[in-house]
Amino acid sequence: MTSLAMTRKYSNFLWVRLFRSLIMVKKTLVALALFLPSLAMAEASVGVLDPIAALQSSNNVKTRMSSLENELSGDEQKLNRLQNDVGKLQQKLQKEAMTMSADEQDTLKTQGQQKMLEIQSLQRKLQKRASEAQREILSEMQPKLKKAIESVAKREKLDVVLNAQAVMYTKPDLDITEAVGKQLNSMK
């Protein structure tokens, strides 16, 4: 796996972890969606928001994610090297097993096991740092996201904002994701 692929993998991992904590907001919005028919009767103004997309469009989040990817790139490269080394050891063992002594085979197996332990340790380290970064970003951005949503809702005169993931269908003109993303970028 290339460094770019690993970077994308950990970037995707970060986004997944970052937005899992938005589940509480999602549950609240789903509960509101249950009341949508009664709100429609009351002629309430409704907006739909994809909070993940709004946060991803934030320059602050983009900068933080880029910084994190740069921070982790050295460890990702080391992980790639270790994985390549294990692959080479496995190939050598398969190709030369018939001509190797048992001691040589054991030595190669031991080296492979040691490298696998290093890989697992490094993966845990990367995942731990990714989780820490996710919590940091979320703790910083959640209040800003809420303010941005409130600002856009007030400007658009919306009574309810629903999570786009909890809505089966909506007219495109009800989507406020782009407006919330712009609002996030305008906030300091």
PDB file of C-alpha atoms in Angstrom:
ATOM      1  CA  MET A   1       0.000   0.000   0.000  1.00  0.00           C
ATOM      2  CA  THR A   2       1.461   3.345  -0.976  1.00  0.00           C
ATOM      3  CA  SER A   3       1.936   6.227   1.398  1.00  0.00           C
ATOM      4  CA  LEU A   4      -0.815   8.141  -0.378  1.00  0.00           C
ATOM      5  CA  ALA A   5      -3.175   5.213   0.004  1.00  0.00           C
ATOM      6  CA  MET A   6      -2.290   4.905   3.696  1.00  0.00           C
ATOM      7  CA  THR A   7      -2.806   8.643   4.134  1.00  0.00           C
ATOM      8  CA  ARG A   8      -6.220   8.402   2.511  1.00  0.00           C
ATOM      9  CA  LYS A   9      -7.027   5.337   4.615  1.00  0.00           C
ATOM     10  CA  TYR A  10      -6.197   7.148   7.857  1.00  0.00           C
ATOM     11  CA  SER A  11      -7.886  10.316   6.633  1.00  0.00           C
ATOM     12  CA  ASN A  12     -11.050   8.325   5.950  1.00  0.00           C
ATOM     13  CA  PHE A  13     -10.645   6.621   9.305  1.00  0.00           C
ATOM     14  CA  LEU A  14     -10.418  10.022  10.992  1.00  0.00           C
ATOM     15  CA  TRP A  15     -13.563  11.261   9.296  1.00  0.00           C
ATOM     16  CA  VAL A  16     -15.477   8.151  10.243  1.00  0.00           C
ATOM     17  CA  ARG A  17     -14.381   8.454  13.853  1.00  0.00           C
ATOM     18  CA  LEU A  18     -14.957  12.206  13.896  1.00  0.00           C
ATOM     19  CA  PHE A  19     -18.517  11.980  12.803  1.00  0.00           C
ATOM     20  CA  ARG A  20     -19.559   8.952  14.798  1.00  0.00           C
ATOM     21  CA  SER A  21     -19.724  11.267  17.762  1.00  0.00           C
ATOM     22  CA  LEU A  22     -22.309  13.284  15.857  1.00  0.00           C
ATOM     23  CA  ILE A  23     -24.660  10.334  16.303  1.00  0.00           C
ATOM     24  CA  MET A  24     -26.249  12.040  19.279  1.00  0.00           C
ATOM     25  CA  VAL A  25     -27.130  15.003  17.097  1.00  0.00           C
ATOM     26  CA  LYS A  26     -28.374  12.606  14.454  1.00  0.00           C
ATOM     27  CA  LYS A  27     -30.633  10.813  16.942  1.00  0.00           C
ATOM     28  CA  THR A  28     -32.119  14.128  17.978  1.00  0.00           C
ATOM     29  CA  LEU A  29     -32.705  15.057  14.383  1.00  0.00           C
ATOM     30  CA  VAL A  30     -34.319  11.675  13.705  1.00  0.00           C
ATOM     31  CA  ALA A  31     -36.668  12.302  16.597  1.00  0.00           C
ATOM     32  CA  LEU A  32     -37.509  15.657  15.057  1.00  0.00           C
ATOM     33  CA  ALA A  33     -38.115  13.938  11.732  1.00  0.00           C
ATOM     34  CA  LEU A  34     -40.814  11.874  13.390  1.00  0.00           C
ATOM     35  CA  PHE A  35     -42.608  15.094  14.164  1.00  0.00           C
ATOM     36  CA  LEU A  36     -42.107  16.455  10.648  1.00  0.00           C
ATOM     37  CA  PRO A  37     -45.679  15.732   9.484  1.00  0.00           C
ATOM     38  CA  SER A  38     -47.114  17.761  12.334  1.00  0.00           C
ATOM     39  CA  LEU A  39     -44.579  20.516  11.645  1.00  0.00           C
ATOM     40  CA  ALA A  40     -45.544  20.564   7.986  1.00  0.00           C
ATOM     41  CA  MET A  41     -49.148  21.122   8.984  1.00  0.00           C
ATOM     42  CA  ALA A  42     -48.015  24.085  11.036  1.00  0.00           C
ATOM     43  CA  GLU A  43     -46.196  25.415   7.940  1.00  0.00           C
ATOM     44  CA  ALA A  44     -42.792  25.312   9.583  1.00  0.00           C
ATOM     45  CA  SER A  45     -39.710  26.126   7.545  1.00  0.00           C
ATOM     46  CA  VAL A  46     -37.386  23.153   7.343  1.00  0.00           C
ATOM     47  CA  GLY A  47     -33.754  22.918   6.292  1.00  0.00           C
ATOM     48  CA  VAL A  48     -31.653  19.843   5.683  1.00  0.00           C
ATOM     49  CA  LEU A  49     -27.964  19.624   6.574  1.00  0.00           C
ATOM     50  CA  ASP A  50     -25.198  17.100   6.020  1.00  0.00           C
ATOM     51  CA  PRO A  51     -22.974  17.952   9.013  1.00  0.00           C
ATOM     52  CA  ILE A  52     -20.125  15.773   7.752  1.00  0.00           C
ATOM     53  CA  ALA A  53     -19.975  17.584   4.426  1.00  0.00           C
ATOM     54  CA  ALA A  54     -20.283  20.954   6.146  1.00  0.00           C
ATOM     55  CA  LEU A  55     -17.354  20.171   8.447  1.00  0.00           C
ATOM     56  CA  GLN A  56     -15.284  18.720   5.614  1.00  0.00           C
ATOM     57  CA  SER A  57     -15.721  21.952   3.678  1.00  0.00           C
ATOM     58  CA  SER A  58     -14.413  23.959   6.617  1.00  0.00           C
ATOM     59  CA  ASN A  59     -10.971  25.413   5.972  1.00  0.00           C
ATOM     60  CA  ASN A  60     -10.104  24.872   9.639  1.00  0.00           C
ATOM     61  CA  VAL A  61     -10.839  21.134   9.436  1.00  0.00           C
ATOM     62  CA  LYS A  62      -9.038  20.826   6.098  1.00  0.00           C
ATOM     63  CA  THR A  63      -5.958  22.488   7.584  1.00  0.00           C
ATOM     64  CA  ARG A  64      -6.033  20.322  10.696  1.00  0.00           C
ATOM     65  CA  MET A  65      -6.470  17.131   8.653  1.00  0.00           C
ATOM     66  CA  SER A  66      -3.625  18.099   6.340  1.00  0.00           C
ATOM     67  CA  SER A  67      -1.415  18.826   9.330  1.00  0.00           C
ATOM     68  CA  LEU A  68      -2.310  15.475  10.870  1.00  0.00           C
ATOM     69  CA  GLU A  69      -1.572  13.652   7.612  1.00  0.00           C
ATOM     70  CA  ASN A  70       1.844  15.333   7.477  1.00  0.00           C
ATOM     71  CA  GLU A  71       2.473  14.428  11.116  1.00  0.00           C
ATOM     72  CA  LEU A  72       1.614  10.783  10.511  1.00  0.00           C
ATOM     73  CA  SER A  73       3.322  10.427   7.126  1.00  0.00           C
ATOM     74  CA  GLY A  74       6.658   9.312   8.599  1.00  0.00           C
ATOM     75  CA  ASP A  75       5.014   6.532  10.594  1.00  0.00           C
ATOM     76  CA  GLU A  76       2.918   5.556   7.570  1.00  0.00           C
ATOM     77  CA  GLN A  77       6.064   5.243   5.466  1.00  0.00           C
ATOM     78  CA  LYS A  78       7.674   3.110   8.157  1.00  0.00           C
ATOM     79  CA  LEU A  79       4.521   0.964   8.237  1.00  0.00           C
ATOM     80  CA  ASN A  80       4.721   0.510   4.462  1.00  0.00           C
ATOM     81  CA  ARG A  81       8.388  -0.502   4.691  1.00  0.00           C
ATOM     82  CA  LEU A  82       7.633  -3.029   7.421  1.00  0.00           C
ATOM     83  CA  GLN A  83       4.767  -4.504   5.413  1.00  0.00           C
ATOM     84  CA  ASN A  84       7.023  -4.802   2.364  1.00  0.00           C
ATOM     85  CA  ASP A  85       9.713  -6.456   4.501  1.00  0.00           C
ATOM     86  CA  VAL A  86       7.228  -9.020   5.808  1.00  0.00           C
ATOM     87  CA  GLY A  87       6.096  -9.736   2.251  1.00  0.00           C
ATOM     88  CA  LYS A  88       9.690 -10.258   1.130  1.00  0.00           C
ATOM     89  CA  LEU A  89      10.375 -12.577   4.071  1.00  0.00           C
ATOM     90  CA  GLN A  90       7.280 -14.615   3.242  1.00  0.00           C
ATOM     91  CA  GLN A  91       8.280 -14.867  -0.422  1.00  0.00           C
ATOM     92  CA  LYS A  92      11.808 -15.913   0.485  1.00  0.00           C
ATOM     93  CA  LEU A  93      10.496 -18.527   2.875  1.00  0.00           C
ATOM     94  CA  GLN A  94       8.136 -19.917   0.243  1.00  0.00           C
ATOM     95  CA  LYS A  95      10.736 -19.969  -2.535  1.00  0.00           C
ATOM     96  CA  GLU A  96      13.656 -21.297  -0.551  1.00  0.00           C
ATOM     97  CA  ALA A  97      11.975 -23.427   2.109  1.00  0.00           C
ATOM     98  CA  MET A  98      13.052 -26.677   0.468  1.00  0.00           C
ATOM     99  CA  THR A  99      16.722 -25.676   0.413  1.00  0.00           C
ATOM    100  CA  MET A 100      16.846 -23.991   3.839  1.00  0.00           C
ATOM    101  CA  SER A 101      17.722 -25.645   7.065  1.00  0.00           C
ATOM    102  CA  ALA A 102      15.170 -25.692   9.854  1.00  0.00           C
ATOM    103  CA  ASP A 103      17.229 -23.117  11.756  1.00  0.00           C
ATOM    104  CA  GLU A 104      17.207 -20.738   8.793  1.00  0.00           C
ATOM    105  CA  GLN A 105      13.449 -21.183   8.405  1.00  0.00           C
ATOM    106  CA  ASP A 106      12.943 -20.509  12.103  1.00  0.00           C
ATOM    107  CA  THR A 107      15.111 -17.391  11.869  1.00  0.00           C
ATOM    108  CA  LEU A 108      13.031 -16.052   8.956  1.00  0.00           C
ATOM    109  CA  LYS A 109       9.781 -16.862  10.776  1.00  0.00           C
ATOM    110  CA  THR A 110      11.037 -15.107  13.907  1.00  0.00           C
ATOM    111  CA  GLN A 111      12.045 -12.042  11.900  1.00  0.00           C
ATOM    112  CA  GLY A 112       8.611 -11.999  10.281  1.00  0.00           C
ATOM    113  CA  GLN A 113       6.873 -12.283  13.648  1.00  0.00           C
ATOM    114  CA  GLN A 114       8.979  -9.440  15.072  1.00  0.00           C
ATOM    115  CA  LYS A 115       8.115  -7.244  12.117  1.00  0.00           C
ATOM    116  CA  MET A 116       4.429  -8.121  12.489  1.00  0.00           C
ATOM    117  CA  LEU A 117       4.594  -7.051  16.142  1.00  0.00           C
ATOM    118  CA  GLU A 118       6.188  -3.769  15.037  1.00  0.00           C
ATOM    119  CA  ILE A 119       3.427  -3.325  12.451  1.00  0.00           C
ATOM    120  CA  GLN A 120       0.715  -3.921  15.052  1.00  0.00           C
ATOM    121  CA  SER A 121       2.364  -1.529  17.490  1.00  0.00           C
ATOM    122  CA  LEU A 122       2.718   1.156  14.842  1.00  0.00           C
ATOM    123  CA  GLN A 123      -0.891   0.681  13.715  1.00  0.00           C
ATOM    124  CA  ARG A 124      -2.078   1.107  17.311  1.00  0.00           C
ATOM    125  CA  LYS A 125       0.030   4.248  17.627  1.00  0.00           C
ATOM    126  CA  LEU A 126      -1.420   5.689  14.417  1.00  0.00           C
ATOM    127  CA  GLN A 127      -4.978   4.818  15.449  1.00  0.00           C
ATOM    128  CA  LYS A 128      -4.476   6.336  18.882  1.00  0.00           C
ATOM    129  CA  ARG A 129      -3.155   9.579  17.397  1.00  0.00           C
ATOM    130  CA  ALA A 130      -5.988   9.625  14.867  1.00  0.00           C
ATOM    131  CA  SER A 131      -8.530   9.187  17.669  1.00  0.00           C
ATOM    132  CA  GLU A 132      -6.933  11.952  19.713  1.00  0.00           C
ATOM    133  CA  ALA A 133      -6.974  14.274  16.722  1.00  0.00           C
ATOM    134  CA  GLN A 134     -10.600  13.385  16.025  1.00  0.00           C
ATOM    135  CA  ARG A 135     -11.578  14.283  19.577  1.00  0.00           C
ATOM    136  CA  GLU A 136      -9.607  17.531  19.412  1.00  0.00           C
ATOM    137  CA  ILE A 137     -11.165  18.567  16.120  1.00  0.00           C
ATOM    138  CA  LEU A 138     -14.657  17.607  17.224  1.00  0.00           C
ATOM    139  CA  SER A 139     -14.385  19.411  20.552  1.00  0.00           C
ATOM    140  CA  GLU A 140     -13.229  22.530  18.723  1.00  0.00           C
ATOM    141  CA  MET A 141     -15.652  22.347  15.814  1.00  0.00           C
ATOM    142  CA  GLN A 142     -18.868  21.148  17.436  1.00  0.00           C
ATOM    143  CA  PRO A 143     -19.675  24.497  19.085  1.00  0.00           C
ATOM    144  CA  LYS A 144     -18.732  26.315  15.881  1.00  0.00           C
ATOM    145  CA  LEU A 145     -20.934  23.986  13.839  1.00  0.00           C
ATOM    146  CA  LYS A 146     -23.833  24.633  16.168  1.00  0.00           C
ATOM    147  CA  LYS A 147     -23.359  28.412  15.905  1.00  0.00           C
ATOM    148  CA  ALA A 148     -23.064  28.183  12.125  1.00  0.00           C
ATOM    149  CA  ILE A 149     -26.273  26.140  11.915  1.00  0.00           C
ATOM    150  CA  GLU A 150     -28.081  28.593  14.169  1.00  0.00           C
ATOM    151  CA  SER A 151     -26.823  31.547  12.142  1.00  0.00           C
ATOM    152  CA  VAL A 152     -27.905  30.046   8.819  1.00  0.00           C
ATOM    153  CA  ALA A 153     -31.237  28.900  10.273  1.00  0.00           C
ATOM    154  CA  LYS A 154     -31.915  32.405  11.580  1.00  0.00           C
ATOM    155  CA  ARG A 155     -30.894  34.038   8.298  1.00  0.00           C
ATOM    156  CA  GLU A 156     -33.009  31.589   6.257  1.00  0.00           C
ATOM    157  CA  LYS A 157     -35.870  31.810   8.786  1.00  0.00           C
ATOM    158  CA  LEU A 158     -35.865  28.061   9.399  1.00  0.00           C
ATOM    159  CA  ASP A 159     -37.805  26.515  12.257  1.00  0.00           C
ATOM    160  CA  VAL A 160     -36.179  23.078  12.021  1.00  0.00           C
ATOM    161  CA  VAL A 161     -32.893  21.763  10.637  1.00  0.00           C
ATOM    162  CA  LEU A 162     -32.749  18.022   9.962  1.00  0.00           C
ATOM    163  CA  ASN A 163     -29.727  15.820   9.413  1.00  0.00           C
ATOM    164  CA  ALA A 164     -29.661  14.880   5.719  1.00  0.00           C
ATOM    165  CA  GLN A 165     -28.768  11.308   6.633  1.00  0.00           C
ATOM    166  CA  ALA A 166     -32.032  10.957   8.547  1.00  0.00           C
ATOM    167  CA  VAL A 167     -34.175  12.205   5.674  1.00  0.00           C
ATOM    168  CA  MET A 168     -35.360   9.882   2.918  1.00  0.00           C
ATOM    169  CA  TYR A 169     -36.048  12.647   0.398  1.00  0.00           C
ATOM    170  CA  THR A 170     -35.786  16.396   0.265  1.00  0.00           C
ATOM    171  CA  LYS A 171     -35.942  19.069  -2.367  1.00  0.00           C
ATOM    172  CA  PRO A 172     -32.461  20.349  -3.181  1.00  0.00           C
ATOM    173  CA  ASP A 173     -33.443  23.897  -2.282  1.00  0.00           C
ATOM    174  CA  LEU A 174     -33.938  22.820   1.358  1.00  0.00           C
ATOM    175  CA  ASP A 175     -30.280  21.757   1.684  1.00  0.00           C
ATOM    176  CA  ILE A 176     -28.294  24.280   3.750  1.00  0.00           C
ATOM    177  CA  THR A 177     -25.032  22.297   3.875  1.00  0.00           C
ATOM    178  CA  GLU A 178     -23.126  24.650   1.587  1.00  0.00           C
ATOM    179  CA  ALA A 179     -24.374  27.715   3.483  1.00  0.00           C
ATOM    180  CA  VAL A 180     -23.307  26.184   6.816  1.00  0.00           C
ATOM    181  CA  GLY A 181     -19.878  25.346   5.334  1.00  0.00           C
ATOM    182  CA  LYS A 182     -19.464  28.948   4.178  1.00  0.00           C
ATOM    183  CA  GLN A 183     -20.582  30.182   7.591  1.00  0.00           C
ATOM    184  CA  LEU A 184     -17.995  27.933   9.270  1.00  0.00           C
ATOM    185  CA  ASN A 185     -15.294  29.381   7.013  1.00  0.00           C
ATOM    186  CA  SER A 186     -16.320  32.918   7.862  1.00  0.00           C
ATOM    187  CA  MET A 187     -16.079  32.225  11.616  1.00  0.00           C
ATOM    188  CA  LYS A 188     -12.805  32.703  13.420  1.00  0.00           C
TER     189      LYS A 188
END
